[in-house]
mmCIF file of C-alpha atoms and ligand atoms in Angstrom:
data_model
loop_
_atom_site.group_PDB
_atom_site.id
_atom_site.type_symbol
_atom_site.label_atom_id
_atom_site.label_comp_id
_atom_site.label_asym_id
_atom_site.label_seq_id
_atom_site.Cartn_x
_atom_site.Cartn_y
_atom_site.Cartn_z
ATOM 1 C CA UNK C 921 13.862 -19.272 9.106
ATOM 2 C CA UNK C 922 11.503 -16.565 7.850
ATOM 3 C CA UNK C 923 7.936 -17.852 7.999
ATOM 4 C CA UNK C 924 5.629 -16.361 5.399
ATOM 5 C CA UNK C 925 1.894 -17.012 5.302
ATOM 6 C CA UNK C 926 0.670 -16.867 1.707
ATOM 7 C CA UNK C 927 -2.957 -15.998 1.010
ATOM 8 C CA UNK C 928 -3.300 -16.525 -2.740
ATOM 9 C CA UNK C 929 -6.859 -15.211 -2.624
ATOM 10 C CA UNK C 930 -9.269 -14.861 -5.535
ATOM 11 C CA UNK C 931 -9.279 -13.962 -9.223
ATOM 12 C CA UNK C 932 -5.805 -13.182 -10.488
ATOM 13 C CA UNK C 933 -4.404 -13.302 -6.932
ATOM 14 C CA UNK C 934 -2.994 -16.847 -7.241
ATOM 15 C CA UNK C 935 -1.362 -16.026 -10.601
ATOM 16 C CA UNK C 936 0.542 -12.981 -9.339
ATOM 17 C CA UNK C 937 1.475 -14.687 -6.079
ATOM 18 C CA UNK C 938 2.977 -17.656 -7.965
ATOM 19 C CA UNK C 939 5.330 -15.280 -9.824
ATOM 20 C CA UNK C 940 6.198 -13.463 -6.622
ATOM 21 C CA UNK C 941 7.186 -16.732 -4.976
ATOM 22 C CA UNK C 942 9.465 -17.510 -7.960
ATOM 23 C CA UNK C 943 11.220 -14.207 -7.350
ATOM 24 C CA UNK C 944 11.429 -14.770 -3.588
ATOM 25 C CA UNK C 945 12.971 -18.203 -4.133
ATOM 26 C CA UNK C 946 15.629 -16.603 -6.355
ATOM 27 C CA UNK C 947 16.321 -13.885 -3.790
ATOM 28 C CA UNK C 948 16.506 -16.416 -0.973
ATOM 29 C CA UNK C 949 19.136 -18.435 -2.776
ATOM 30 C CA UNK C 950 21.181 -15.370 -3.710
ATOM 31 C CA UNK C 951 21.203 -13.965 -0.168
ATOM 32 C CA UNK C 952 21.150 -17.299 1.691
ATOM 33 C CA UNK C 953 17.827 -16.556 3.320
ATOM 34 C CA UNK C 954 15.700 -19.402 4.438
ATOM 35 C CA UNK C 955 12.081 -18.704 3.557
ATOM 36 C CA UNK C 956 9.196 -20.991 4.450
ATOM 37 C CA UNK C 957 5.901 -20.487 2.617
ATOM 38 C CA UNK C 958 2.617 -21.734 4.057
ATOM 39 C CA UNK C 959 -0.370 -21.457 1.714
ATOM 40 C CA UNK C 960 -3.582 -20.479 3.456
ATOM 41 C CA UNK C 961 -6.991 -21.149 1.889
ATOM 42 C CA UNK C 962 -8.804 -17.966 2.891
ATOM 43 C CA UNK C 963 -10.725 -16.670 -0.117
ATOM 44 C CA UNK C 964 -14.085 -16.330 -1.818
ATOM 45 C CA UNK C 965 -14.126 -19.883 -3.202
ATOM 46 C CA UNK C 966 -13.862 -21.316 0.282
ATOM 47 C CA UNK C 967 -16.659 -19.002 1.390
ATOM 48 C CA UNK C 968 -18.867 -20.301 -1.452
ATOM 49 C CA UNK C 969 -18.145 -23.906 -0.462
ATOM 50 C CA UNK C 970 -18.124 -23.680 3.327
ATOM 51 C CA UNK C 971 -19.836 -20.388 4.109
ATOM 52 C CA UNK C 972 -16.807 -19.364 6.098
ATOM 53 C CA UNK C 973 -14.606 -16.260 5.725
ATOM 54 C CA UNK C 974 -11.914 -16.217 8.432
ATOM 55 C CA UNK C 975 -12.748 -17.289 11.950
ATOM 56 C CA UNK C 976 -11.185 -16.007 15.143
ATOM 57 C CA UNK C 977 -8.960 -19.058 15.659
ATOM 58 C CA UNK C 978 -7.618 -18.744 12.103
ATOM 59 C CA UNK C 979 -6.941 -15.064 12.688
ATOM 60 C CA UNK C 980 -5.068 -15.923 15.874
ATOM 61 C CA UNK C 981 -2.960 -18.497 13.979
ATOM 62 C CA UNK C 982 -1.742 -15.774 11.595
ATOM 63 C CA UNK C 983 0.245 -14.345 14.487
ATOM 64 C CA UNK C 984 2.819 -17.145 14.157
ATOM 65 C CA UNK C 985 4.094 -15.832 10.814
ATOM 66 C CA UNK C 986 6.834 -13.275 10.308
ATOM 67 C CA UNK C 987 4.800 -11.709 7.511
ATOM 68 C CA UNK C 988 1.865 -12.389 5.202
ATOM 69 C CA UNK C 989 1.714 -12.104 1.431
ATOM 70 C CA UNK C 990 -1.705 -11.647 -0.117
ATOM 71 C CA UNK C 991 -2.796 -11.773 -3.782
ATOM 72 C CA UNK C 992 -6.275 -10.247 -3.843
ATOM 73 C CA UNK C 993 -9.618 -10.801 -2.131
ATOM 74 C CA UNK C 994 -13.068 -10.429 -3.748
ATOM 75 C CA UNK C 995 -15.335 -12.735 -5.757
ATOM 76 C CA UNK C 996 -17.766 -11.975 -8.581
ATOM 77 C CA UNK C 997 -20.363 -14.433 -7.243
ATOM 78 C CA UNK C 998 -20.371 -12.966 -3.736
ATOM 79 C CA UNK C 999 -22.139 -9.779 -2.733
ATOM 80 C CA UNK C 1000 -19.534 -6.988 -2.341
ATOM 81 C CA UNK C 1001 -18.376 -6.534 1.239
ATOM 82 C CA UNK C 1002 -18.646 -10.077 2.591
ATOM 83 C CA UNK C 1003 -15.180 -11.451 1.892
ATOM 84 C CA UNK C 1004 -13.591 -7.979 1.827
ATOM 85 C CA UNK C 1005 -14.813 -7.366 5.377
ATOM 86 C CA UNK C 1006 -14.675 -11.007 6.499
ATOM 87 C CA UNK C 1007 -11.111 -11.683 5.349
ATOM 88 C CA UNK C 1008 -9.106 -8.643 4.218
ATOM 89 C CA UNK C 1009 -10.385 -6.061 6.695
ATOM 90 C CA UNK C 1010 -10.609 -8.678 9.452
ATOM 91 C CA UNK C 1011 -6.873 -9.282 9.078
ATOM 92 C CA UNK C 1012 -5.999 -5.573 8.839
ATOM 93 C CA UNK C 1013 -8.033 -4.805 11.971
ATOM 94 C CA UNK C 1014 -7.414 -8.044 13.854
ATOM 95 C CA UNK C 1015 -3.643 -7.817 13.510
ATOM 96 C CA UNK C 1016 -3.775 -4.055 14.109
ATOM 97 C CA UNK C 1017 -2.012 -3.290 10.835
ATOM 98 C CA UNK C 1018 -2.605 0.379 11.337
ATOM 99 C CA UNK C 1019 -0.438 1.647 8.501
ATOM 100 C CA UNK C 1020 -1.117 1.122 4.828
ATOM 101 C CA UNK C 1021 2.122 1.987 3.091
ATOM 102 C CA UNK C 1022 1.830 2.752 -0.599
ATOM 103 C CA UNK C 1023 4.933 3.994 -2.416
ATOM 104 C CA UNK C 1024 4.245 5.941 -5.600
ATOM 105 C CA UNK C 1025 7.255 5.612 -7.843
ATOM 106 C CA UNK C 1026 7.391 5.961 -11.595
ATOM 107 C CA UNK C 1027 10.183 3.698 -12.799
ATOM 108 C CA UNK C 1028 12.187 4.585 -15.902
ATOM 109 C CA UNK C 1029 10.623 3.132 -19.089
ATOM 110 C CA UNK C 1030 7.143 2.990 -17.552
ATOM 111 C CA UNK C 1031 4.555 5.157 -19.242
ATOM 112 C CA UNK C 1032 2.631 7.717 -17.205
ATOM 113 C CA UNK C 1033 -0.478 9.454 -18.522
ATOM 114 C CA UNK C 1034 0.799 12.751 -17.123
ATOM 115 C CA UNK C 1035 2.325 14.846 -19.858
ATOM 116 C CA UNK C 1036 5.838 16.152 -19.236
ATOM 117 C CA UNK C 1037 6.405 14.272 -15.974
ATOM 118 C CA UNK C 1038 9.028 11.601 -15.472
ATOM 119 C CA UNK C 1039 10.593 9.355 -12.822
ATOM 120 C CA UNK C 1040 12.243 12.239 -11.006
ATOM 121 C CA UNK C 1041 8.871 13.981 -10.578
ATOM 122 C CA UNK C 1042 6.866 10.992 -9.372
ATOM 123 C CA UNK C 1043 8.566 9.488 -6.349
ATOM 124 C CA UNK C 1044 6.694 9.778 -3.084
ATOM 125 C CA UNK C 1045 4.983 7.625 -0.489
ATOM 126 C CA UNK C 1046 1.403 7.682 0.712
ATOM 127 C CA UNK C 1047 0.864 6.568 4.289
ATOM 128 C CA UNK C 1048 -2.791 5.683 4.635
ATOM 129 C CA UNK C 1049 -4.205 5.223 8.141
ATOM 130 C CA UNK C 1050 -5.533 1.668 8.091
ATOM 131 C CA UNK C 1051 -7.439 1.044 11.316
ATOM 132 C CA UNK C 1052 -10.070 3.736 11.675
ATOM 133 C CA UNK C 1053 -12.219 6.318 9.957
ATOM 134 C CA UNK C 1054 -15.213 5.182 7.940
ATOM 135 C CA UNK C 1055 -13.780 1.665 7.803
ATOM 136 C CA UNK C 1056 -14.674 0.963 11.417
ATOM 137 C CA UNK C 1057 -18.169 0.311 10.043
ATOM 138 C CA UNK C 1058 -19.922 2.214 12.801
ATOM 139 C CA UNK C 1059 -23.394 3.187 11.729
ATOM 140 C CA UNK C 1060 -26.587 1.586 10.632
ATOM 141 C CA UNK C 1061 -30.005 2.086 9.179
ATOM 142 C CA UNK C 1062 -33.341 2.781 10.718
ATOM 143 C CA UNK C 1063 -36.845 2.814 9.270
ATOM 144 C CA UNK C 1064 -35.505 0.413 6.626
ATOM 145 C CA UNK C 1065 -37.606 0.133 3.465
ATOM 146 C CA UNK C 1066 -39.793 3.057 4.325
ATOM 147 C CA UNK C 1067 -39.677 6.461 2.612
ATOM 148 C CA UNK C 1068 -38.060 7.787 5.811
ATOM 149 C CA UNK C 1069 -35.158 5.345 5.870
ATOM 150 C CA UNK C 1070 -32.004 6.784 7.407
ATOM 151 C CA UNK C 1071 -28.473 5.472 6.887
ATOM 152 C CA UNK C 1072 -25.357 6.556 8.766
ATOM 153 C CA UNK C 1073 -21.710 5.581 8.621
ATOM 154 C CA UNK C 1074 -19.318 7.595 10.718
ATOM 155 C CA UNK C 1075 -15.718 8.684 10.368
ATOM 156 C CA UNK C 1076 -14.341 7.699 13.745
ATOM 157 C CA UNK C 1077 -10.853 8.481 15.026
ATOM 158 C CA UNK C 1078 -9.283 8.376 18.428
ATOM 159 C CA UNK C 1079 -6.350 10.645 19.198
ATOM 160 C CA UNK C 1080 -4.304 7.516 19.880
ATOM 161 C CA UNK C 1081 -4.969 6.145 16.388
ATOM 162 C CA UNK C 1082 -4.129 9.424 14.719
ATOM 163 C CA UNK C 1083 -0.997 10.040 16.726
ATOM 164 C CA UNK C 1084 0.561 6.624 16.143
ATOM 165 C CA UNK C 1085 -0.048 7.010 12.406
ATOM 166 C CA UNK C 1086 1.455 10.500 12.236
ATOM 167 C CA UNK C 1087 4.403 9.306 14.331
ATOM 168 C CA UNK C 1088 5.021 6.482 11.856
ATOM 169 C CA UNK C 1089 4.875 9.029 9.013
ATOM 170 C CA UNK C 1090 7.450 11.328 10.634
ATOM 171 C CA UNK C 1091 9.748 8.382 11.323
ATOM 172 C CA UNK C 1092 9.301 7.152 7.772
ATOM 173 C CA UNK C 1093 10.099 10.591 6.349
ATOM 174 C CA UNK C 1094 13.240 10.776 8.456
ATOM 175 C CA UNK C 1095 14.454 7.303 7.532
ATOM 176 C CA UNK C 1096 13.672 7.763 3.851
ATOM 177 C CA UNK C 1097 16.323 10.399 3.462
ATOM 178 C CA UNK C 1098 18.616 10.441 6.398
ATOM 179 C CA UNK C 1099 19.237 6.753 6.951
ATOM 180 C CA UNK C 1100 19.135 5.455 3.372
ATOM 181 C CA UNK C 1101 22.263 6.590 1.581
ATOM 182 C CA UNK C 1102 21.028 5.574 -1.878
ATOM 183 C CA UNK C 1103 18.029 7.793 -1.452
ATOM 184 C CA UNK C 1104 20.046 10.690 -0.029
ATOM 185 C CA UNK C 1105 19.059 14.127 -1.184
ATOM 186 C CA UNK C 1106 21.194 16.339 -3.363
ATOM 187 C CA UNK C 1107 21.870 19.939 -2.331
ATOM 188 C CA UNK C 1108 19.526 21.247 -5.004
ATOM 189 C CA UNK C 1109 16.719 18.919 -3.958
ATOM 190 C CA UNK C 1110 17.079 20.184 -0.422
ATOM 191 C CA UNK C 1111 16.997 23.788 -1.606
ATOM 192 C CA UNK C 1112 13.896 23.176 -3.700
ATOM 193 C CA UNK C 1113 12.161 22.302 -0.457
ATOM 194 C CA UNK C 1114 9.915 19.539 -1.776
ATOM 195 C CA UNK C 1115 11.786 16.620 -0.244
ATOM 196 C CA UNK C 1116 12.318 15.903 3.429
ATOM 197 C CA UNK C 1117 8.695 16.933 3.818
ATOM 198 C CA UNK C 1118 5.563 15.438 5.355
ATOM 199 C CA UNK C 1119 2.228 16.526 3.869
ATOM 200 C CA UNK C 1120 -0.998 15.986 5.784
ATOM 201 C CA UNK C 1121 -3.907 15.397 3.413
ATOM 202 C CA UNK C 1122 -7.279 16.168 4.984
ATOM 203 C CA UNK C 1123 -10.476 18.136 4.727
ATOM 204 C CA UNK C 1124 -10.181 20.508 7.651
ATOM 205 C CA UNK C 1125 -12.605 22.995 6.098
ATOM 206 C CA UNK C 1126 -15.535 20.564 6.444
ATOM 207 C CA UNK C 1127 -14.543 17.606 8.641
ATOM 208 C CA UNK C 1128 -13.533 20.012 11.368
ATOM 209 C CA UNK C 1129 -13.583 17.628 14.338
ATOM 210 C CA UNK C 1130 -11.617 14.794 12.788
ATOM 211 C CA UNK C 1131 -8.968 16.919 11.124
ATOM 212 C CA UNK C 1132 -8.497 19.013 14.218
ATOM 213 C CA UNK C 1133 -7.177 15.778 15.756
ATOM 214 C CA UNK C 1134 -4.870 15.188 12.793
ATOM 215 C CA UNK C 1135 -3.561 18.751 12.714
ATOM 216 C CA UNK C 1136 -2.859 18.699 16.435
ATOM 217 C CA UNK C 1137 -0.996 15.412 16.155
ATOM 218 C CA UNK C 1138 1.182 16.898 13.415
ATOM 219 C CA UNK C 1139 1.901 20.108 15.283
ATOM 220 C CA UNK C 1140 2.778 18.230 18.469
ATOM 221 C CA UNK C 1141 5.133 15.818 16.729
ATOM 222 C CA UNK C 1142 6.791 18.263 14.345
ATOM 223 C CA UNK C 1143 8.688 19.776 17.253
ATOM 224 C CA UNK C 1144 10.516 16.473 17.644
ATOM 225 C CA UNK C 1145 11.441 16.359 13.938
ATOM 226 C CA UNK C 1146 12.874 19.806 13.198
ATOM 227 C CA UNK C 1147 14.644 18.486 10.072
ATOM 228 C CA UNK C 1148 11.323 17.565 8.436
ATOM 229 C CA UNK C 1149 9.176 20.275 6.893
ATOM 230 C CA UNK C 1150 5.411 19.928 7.166
ATOM 231 C CA UNK C 1151 2.637 20.941 4.823
ATOM 232 C CA UNK C 1152 -1.142 20.581 4.631
ATOM 233 C CA UNK C 1153 -3.298 19.968 1.518
ATOM 234 C CA UNK C 1154 -7.073 19.408 1.314
ATOM 235 C CA UNK C 1155 -7.949 16.067 -0.289
ATOM 236 C CA UNK C 1156 -9.745 17.671 -3.250
ATOM 237 C CA UNK C 1157 -6.788 19.927 -4.006
ATOM 238 C CA UNK C 1158 -4.554 16.887 -3.575
ATOM 239 C CA UNK C 1159 -6.194 15.365 -6.667
ATOM 240 C CA UNK C 1160 -5.090 18.413 -8.655
ATOM 241 C CA UNK C 1161 -1.525 18.553 -7.343
ATOM 242 C CA UNK C 1162 -0.925 14.818 -7.767
ATOM 243 C CA UNK C 1163 -1.463 15.371 -11.493
ATOM 244 C CA UNK C 1164 -0.146 18.899 -12.022
ATOM 245 C CA UNK C 1165 2.765 18.920 -9.637
ATOM 246 C CA UNK C 1166 3.550 15.460 -8.205
ATOM 247 C CA UNK C 1167 7.128 16.547 -7.522
ATOM 248 C CA UNK C 1168 5.944 18.623 -4.589
ATOM 249 C CA UNK C 1169 5.326 15.450 -2.550
ATOM 250 C CA UNK C 1170 7.663 13.293 -0.538
ATOM 251 C CA UNK C 1171 5.655 11.602 2.224
ATOM 252 C CA UNK C 1172 1.888 12.100 2.437
ATOM 253 C CA UNK C 1173 -0.111 10.994 5.460
ATOM 254 C CA UNK C 1174 -3.890 10.729 5.390
ATOM 255 C CA UNK C 1175 -6.970 9.079 6.857
ATOM 256 C CA UNK C 1176 -8.278 5.710 5.692
ATOM 257 C CA UNK C 1177 -10.874 6.426 2.977
ATOM 258 C CA UNK C 1178 -9.027 9.423 1.540
ATOM 259 C CA UNK C 1179 -5.972 7.192 1.356
ATOM 260 C CA UNK C 1180 -7.940 4.473 -0.401
ATOM 261 C CA UNK C 1181 -9.071 6.932 -3.054
ATOM 262 C CA UNK C 1182 -5.905 8.928 -3.661
ATOM 263 C CA UNK C 1183 -3.733 5.805 -3.868
ATOM 264 C CA UNK C 1184 -5.788 4.592 -6.855
ATOM 265 C CA UNK C 1185 -5.225 7.971 -8.511
ATOM 266 C CA UNK C 1186 -1.548 7.780 -7.608
ATOM 267 C CA UNK C 1187 -1.342 4.264 -9.043
ATOM 268 C CA UNK C 1188 -2.458 5.529 -12.446
ATOM 269 C CA UNK C 1189 0.308 8.126 -12.425
ATOM 270 C CA UNK C 1190 2.949 5.468 -11.742
ATOM 271 C CA UNK C 1191 1.848 3.191 -14.558
ATOM 272 C CA UNK C 1192 -1.326 1.557 -13.239
ATOM 273 C CA UNK C 1193 -2.499 -0.972 -10.695
ATOM 274 C CA UNK C 1194 -0.301 -3.623 -12.313
ATOM 275 C CA UNK C 1195 2.780 -2.016 -10.856
ATOM 276 C CA UNK C 1196 1.538 -0.482 -7.584
ATOM 277 C CA UNK C 1197 2.504 -2.322 -4.388
ATOM 278 C CA UNK C 1198 1.386 -1.885 -0.817
ATOM 279 C CA UNK C 1199 1.903 -3.068 2.720
ATOM 280 C CA UNK C 1200 -0.434 -3.270 5.721
ATOM 281 C CA UNK C 1201 1.924 -2.683 8.574
ATOM 282 C CA UNK C 1202 1.871 -3.254 12.278
ATOM 283 C CA UNK C 1203 5.293 -1.917 13.281
ATOM 284 C CA UNK C 1204 5.457 -4.273 16.257
ATOM 285 C CA UNK C 1205 3.374 -7.179 14.962
ATOM 286 C CA UNK C 1206 2.618 -9.195 11.839
ATOM 287 C CA UNK C 1207 2.339 -7.200 8.611
ATOM 288 C CA UNK C 1208 0.700 -8.149 5.321
ATOM 289 C CA UNK C 1209 1.863 -7.177 1.844
ATOM 290 C CA UNK C 1210 -0.440 -6.951 -1.170
ATOM 291 C CA UNK C 1211 -0.851 -5.081 -4.458
ATOM 292 C CA UNK C 1212 -3.138 -2.024 -4.360
ATOM 293 C CA UNK C 1213 -5.256 -3.534 -7.133
ATOM 294 C CA UNK C 1214 -7.939 -6.178 -6.817
ATOM 295 C CA UNK C 1215 -8.876 -9.543 -8.294
ATOM 296 C CA UNK C 1216 -9.246 -8.351 -11.931
ATOM 297 C CA UNK C 1217 -11.963 -10.929 -12.791
ATOM 298 C CA UNK C 1218 -11.836 -10.185 -16.530
ATOM 299 C CA UNK C 1219 -8.196 -11.245 -16.639
ATOM 300 C CA UNK C 1220 -8.456 -14.312 -14.395
ATOM 301 C CA UNK C 1221 -6.783 -17.421 -15.757
ATOM 302 C CA UNK C 1222 -5.515 -15.683 -18.882
ATOM 303 C CA UNK C 1223 -1.859 -15.361 -17.906
ATOM 304 C CA UNK C 1224 -2.141 -11.669 -18.787
ATOM 305 C CA UNK C 1225 -2.112 -9.902 -15.455
ATOM 306 C CA UNK C 1226 0.988 -7.914 -14.529
ATOM 307 C CA UNK C 1227 2.668 -9.545 -11.499
ATOM 308 C CA UNK C 1228 4.988 -6.599 -10.798
ATOM 309 C CA UNK C 1229 2.717 -5.009 -8.167
ATOM 310 C CA UNK C 1230 2.818 -8.244 -6.197
ATOM 311 C CA UNK C 1231 6.563 -8.705 -6.763
ATOM 312 C CA UNK C 1232 7.200 -5.156 -5.540
ATOM 313 C CA UNK C 1233 4.993 -5.875 -2.509
ATOM 314 C CA UNK C 1234 7.425 -8.683 -1.677
ATOM 315 C CA UNK C 1235 10.199 -6.094 -1.938
ATOM 316 C CA UNK C 1236 8.368 -4.004 0.680
ATOM 317 C CA UNK C 1237 7.999 -7.127 2.811
ATOM 318 C CA UNK C 1238 11.721 -7.899 2.800
ATOM 319 C CA UNK C 1239 12.584 -4.254 3.483
ATOM 320 C CA UNK C 1240 10.129 -4.253 6.390
ATOM 321 C CA UNK C 1241 11.646 -7.450 7.794
ATOM 322 C CA UNK C 1242 15.070 -5.793 7.701
ATOM 323 C CA UNK C 1243 16.538 -7.543 4.629
ATOM 324 C CA UNK C 1244 17.271 -4.341 2.797
ATOM 325 C CA UNK C 1245 19.844 -5.730 0.356
ATOM 326 C CA UNK C 1246 17.541 -8.542 -0.708
ATOM 327 C CA UNK C 1247 14.717 -6.028 -1.064
ATOM 328 C CA UNK C 1248 16.866 -3.780 -3.191
ATOM 329 C CA UNK C 1249 17.813 -6.723 -5.398
ATOM 330 C CA UNK C 1250 14.132 -7.232 -6.220
ATOM 331 C CA UNK C 1251 13.691 -3.588 -7.100
ATOM 332 C CA UNK C 1252 16.793 -3.537 -9.298
ATOM 333 C CA UNK C 1253 15.661 -6.713 -11.070
ATOM 334 C CA UNK C 1254 12.214 -5.221 -11.683
ATOM 335 C CA UNK C 1255 13.792 -2.079 -13.109
ATOM 336 C CA UNK C 1256 16.054 -4.108 -15.386
ATOM 337 C CA UNK C 1257 13.135 -6.208 -16.633
ATOM 338 C CA UNK C 1258 11.019 -3.126 -17.301
ATOM 339 C CA UNK C 1259 13.855 -1.718 -19.357
ATOM 340 C CA UNK C 1260 14.247 -4.952 -21.283
ATOM 341 C CA UNK C 1261 10.507 -5.196 -21.924
ATOM 342 C CA UNK C 1262 10.512 -1.629 -23.188
ATOM 343 C CA UNK C 1263 13.182 -2.383 -25.746
ATOM 344 C CA UNK C 1264 11.494 -5.662 -26.762
ATOM 345 C CA UNK C 1265 8.015 -4.137 -26.946
ATOM 346 C CA UNK C 1266 8.321 -3.150 -30.606
ATOM 347 C CA UNK C 1267 8.998 -6.740 -31.607
ATOM 348 C CA UNK C 1268 6.445 -8.343 -29.305
ATOM 349 C CA UNK C 1269 2.920 -7.290 -28.444
ATOM 350 C CA UNK C 1270 2.785 -8.213 -24.799
ATOM 351 C CA UNK C 1271 4.349 -10.256 -22.040
ATOM 352 C CA UNK C 1272 2.572 -12.936 -20.074
ATOM 353 C CA UNK C 1273 2.320 -13.077 -16.296
ATOM 354 C CA UNK C 1274 4.640 -16.078 -16.145
ATOM 355 C CA UNK C 1275 7.178 -14.587 -18.581
ATOM 356 C CA UNK C 1276 7.507 -11.458 -16.467
ATOM 357 C CA UNK C 1277 7.863 -13.430 -13.224
ATOM 358 C CA UNK C 1278 10.507 -15.678 -14.765
ATOM 359 C CA UNK C 1279 12.442 -12.717 -16.162
ATOM 360 C CA UNK C 1280 12.504 -10.961 -12.785
ATOM 361 C CA UNK C 1281 13.565 -14.157 -11.002
ATOM 362 C CA UNK C 1282 16.361 -14.725 -13.532
ATOM 363 C CA UNK C 1283 17.463 -11.141 -13.234
ATOM 364 C CA UNK C 1284 17.739 -11.452 -9.452
HETATM 365 C C1 IPM G 651 -7.730 -1.476 -1.035
HETATM 366 C C2 IPM G 651 -9.079 -2.021 -1.392
HETATM 367 C C3 IPM G 651 -9.834 -2.377 -0.106
HETATM 368 C C4 IPM G 651 -9.980 -1.107 0.707
HETATM 369 C C5 IPM G 651 -11.182 -3.072 -0.341
HETATM 370 C C6 IPM G 651 -11.051 -4.311 -1.188
HETATM 371 C C7 IPM G 651 -11.877 -3.392 0.957
HETATM 372 O O1 IPM G 651 -9.787 -1.120 -2.177
HETATM 373 O O2 IPM G 651 -6.927 -2.215 -0.452
HETATM 374 O O3 IPM G 651 -7.450 -0.315 -1.363
HETATM 375 O O4 IPM G 651 -10.943 -0.353 0.511
HETATM 376 O O5 IPM G 651 -9.116 -0.847 1.533
HETATM 377 MN MN1 MN G 652 -8.656 0.623 -2.724
#
């Protein structure tokens, strides 16, 4: 029995999660998996009613699940930061989900705004550190509401945090090519030198203390992974290369806020937030899978939001739990549905959330 805690969340979260569960039910029956879903009420609406985000006992209870699936957290009637910090970040930190895994993959038949680039150019993974940096919230204000008011918020990293993240990235890079036959590299890809590579994205020319830690972690660990090439790119230059030359990336590892920002840019290149999945991973604990995008308040309740980002997050969840065939079945079904939608697009203006979910489930 695989126990999955489902946090439908706010806005369009419940709509995309409902479609994801349809797909998971189909996968479970095809692969004889027994999945148990428990819906959890942690969201902005509950906060508005009860003034409660997620308390410590509720956080503790999340540890009984094999994995968590989350729609989106955030509410238009609540000041930004309250439920994001009180629910989403509390889970990421509380369950020590120190990796935020965000694959960037342009599927065939999906439009990218980058001219002359296609699926073989845009296929890499961003590993965002998820437990430290500016997100620790260390800082404060003094002399509030005076002309001399001072505000600070610090980028904090311990060597331990950096090293475990870089270690995960090296392991991920190794597994991505050497242990997954269907993703094996061709001779020419190997010669080109872009794949089988880990790129550290930082800002070592300004944030000298923090990125000294990151660079040292990479140079210490690279000795243990001689088959993986390493590279370094400043975060500002990264924004150029991700557009001009996305094929140069394979696995990128970066700190928390940089990762937050560049994964939104990456999402656009792979077809938008509607198709960009993610996972908050604790390699030895409970992980949580969620789309990169948010609650999309303008689309709430309209049956218009694309559920594929959430469905692909469930694919990451199954892969993480070790059900790689079931995970692959979701990805193949998504690819088939995208192809079908592309050929039907001329006849039909758009597809609804529920239509897409049903098509993927049927395809599985
Ligand atoms: C994300 C989101 C969150 C983050 C917000 C909602 C706190 O933007 O998952 O990328 O900044 O990590
Ligand atoms: Mn973000």
